[in-house]
C-alpha atoms as one frame of an Amber mdcrd trajectory, in Angstrom:
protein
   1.783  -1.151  19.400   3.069   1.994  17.733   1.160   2.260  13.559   3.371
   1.463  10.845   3.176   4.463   8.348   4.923   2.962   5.433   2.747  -0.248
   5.937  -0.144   1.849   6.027   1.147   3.698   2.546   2.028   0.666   0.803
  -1.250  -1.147   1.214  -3.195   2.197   0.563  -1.185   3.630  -1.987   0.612
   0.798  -4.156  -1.776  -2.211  -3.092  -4.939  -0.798  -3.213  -3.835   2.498
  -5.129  -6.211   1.288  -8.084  -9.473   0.442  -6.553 -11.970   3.497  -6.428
 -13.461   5.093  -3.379 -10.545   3.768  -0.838 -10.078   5.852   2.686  -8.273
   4.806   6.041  -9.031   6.584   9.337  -6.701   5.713  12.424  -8.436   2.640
  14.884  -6.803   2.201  18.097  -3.326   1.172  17.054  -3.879   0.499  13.752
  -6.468   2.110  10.839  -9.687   1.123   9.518  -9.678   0.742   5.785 -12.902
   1.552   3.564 -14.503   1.448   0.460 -16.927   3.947   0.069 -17.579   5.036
   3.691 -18.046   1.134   4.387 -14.937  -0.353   6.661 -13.817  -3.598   4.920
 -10.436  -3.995   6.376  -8.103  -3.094   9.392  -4.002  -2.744   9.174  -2.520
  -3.528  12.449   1.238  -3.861  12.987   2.702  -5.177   9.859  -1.043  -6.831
   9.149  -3.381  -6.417   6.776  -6.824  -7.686   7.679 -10.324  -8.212   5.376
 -13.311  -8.519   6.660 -15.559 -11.643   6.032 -18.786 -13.023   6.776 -19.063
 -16.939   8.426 -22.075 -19.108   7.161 -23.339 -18.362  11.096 -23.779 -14.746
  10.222 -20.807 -13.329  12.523 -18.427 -11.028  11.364 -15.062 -11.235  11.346
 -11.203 -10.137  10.300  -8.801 -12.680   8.894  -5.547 -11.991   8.264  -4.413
 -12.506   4.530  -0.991 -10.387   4.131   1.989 -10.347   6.160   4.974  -8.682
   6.355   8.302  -9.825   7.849   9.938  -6.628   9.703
């Protein structure tokens, strides 16, 4: 799967535009998002994932935002 650029820009620029110490390095076909050298998201696709933490200690991405194409 080919990255989306604009995706990438939106979420980067207009969604998280406002929250301090934000980065994004490409990650296979998609980029890692971080907050102060500490990954905390992925965008793949059209896909915006957050990471989260399960009572049973494993780590995981959940998707929360979506967009239609």
């Amino acid at each position: 799967m080919a990255r989306d650029k604009s995706f990438h820009d939106y979420v980067i620029y207009d969604v998280l535009g406002s929250v301090m110490g934000i980065t994004s390095r490409p990650m296979f076909s998609g980029w890692a998002i971080y907050q102060d050298g500490v990954v905390f998201g992925i965008i793949i696709g059209t896909e915006l994932y957050f990471n989260r933490e399960l009572r049973n200690g494993f780590f995981g991405f959940s998707s929360i935002f979506e967009i239609e194409v």
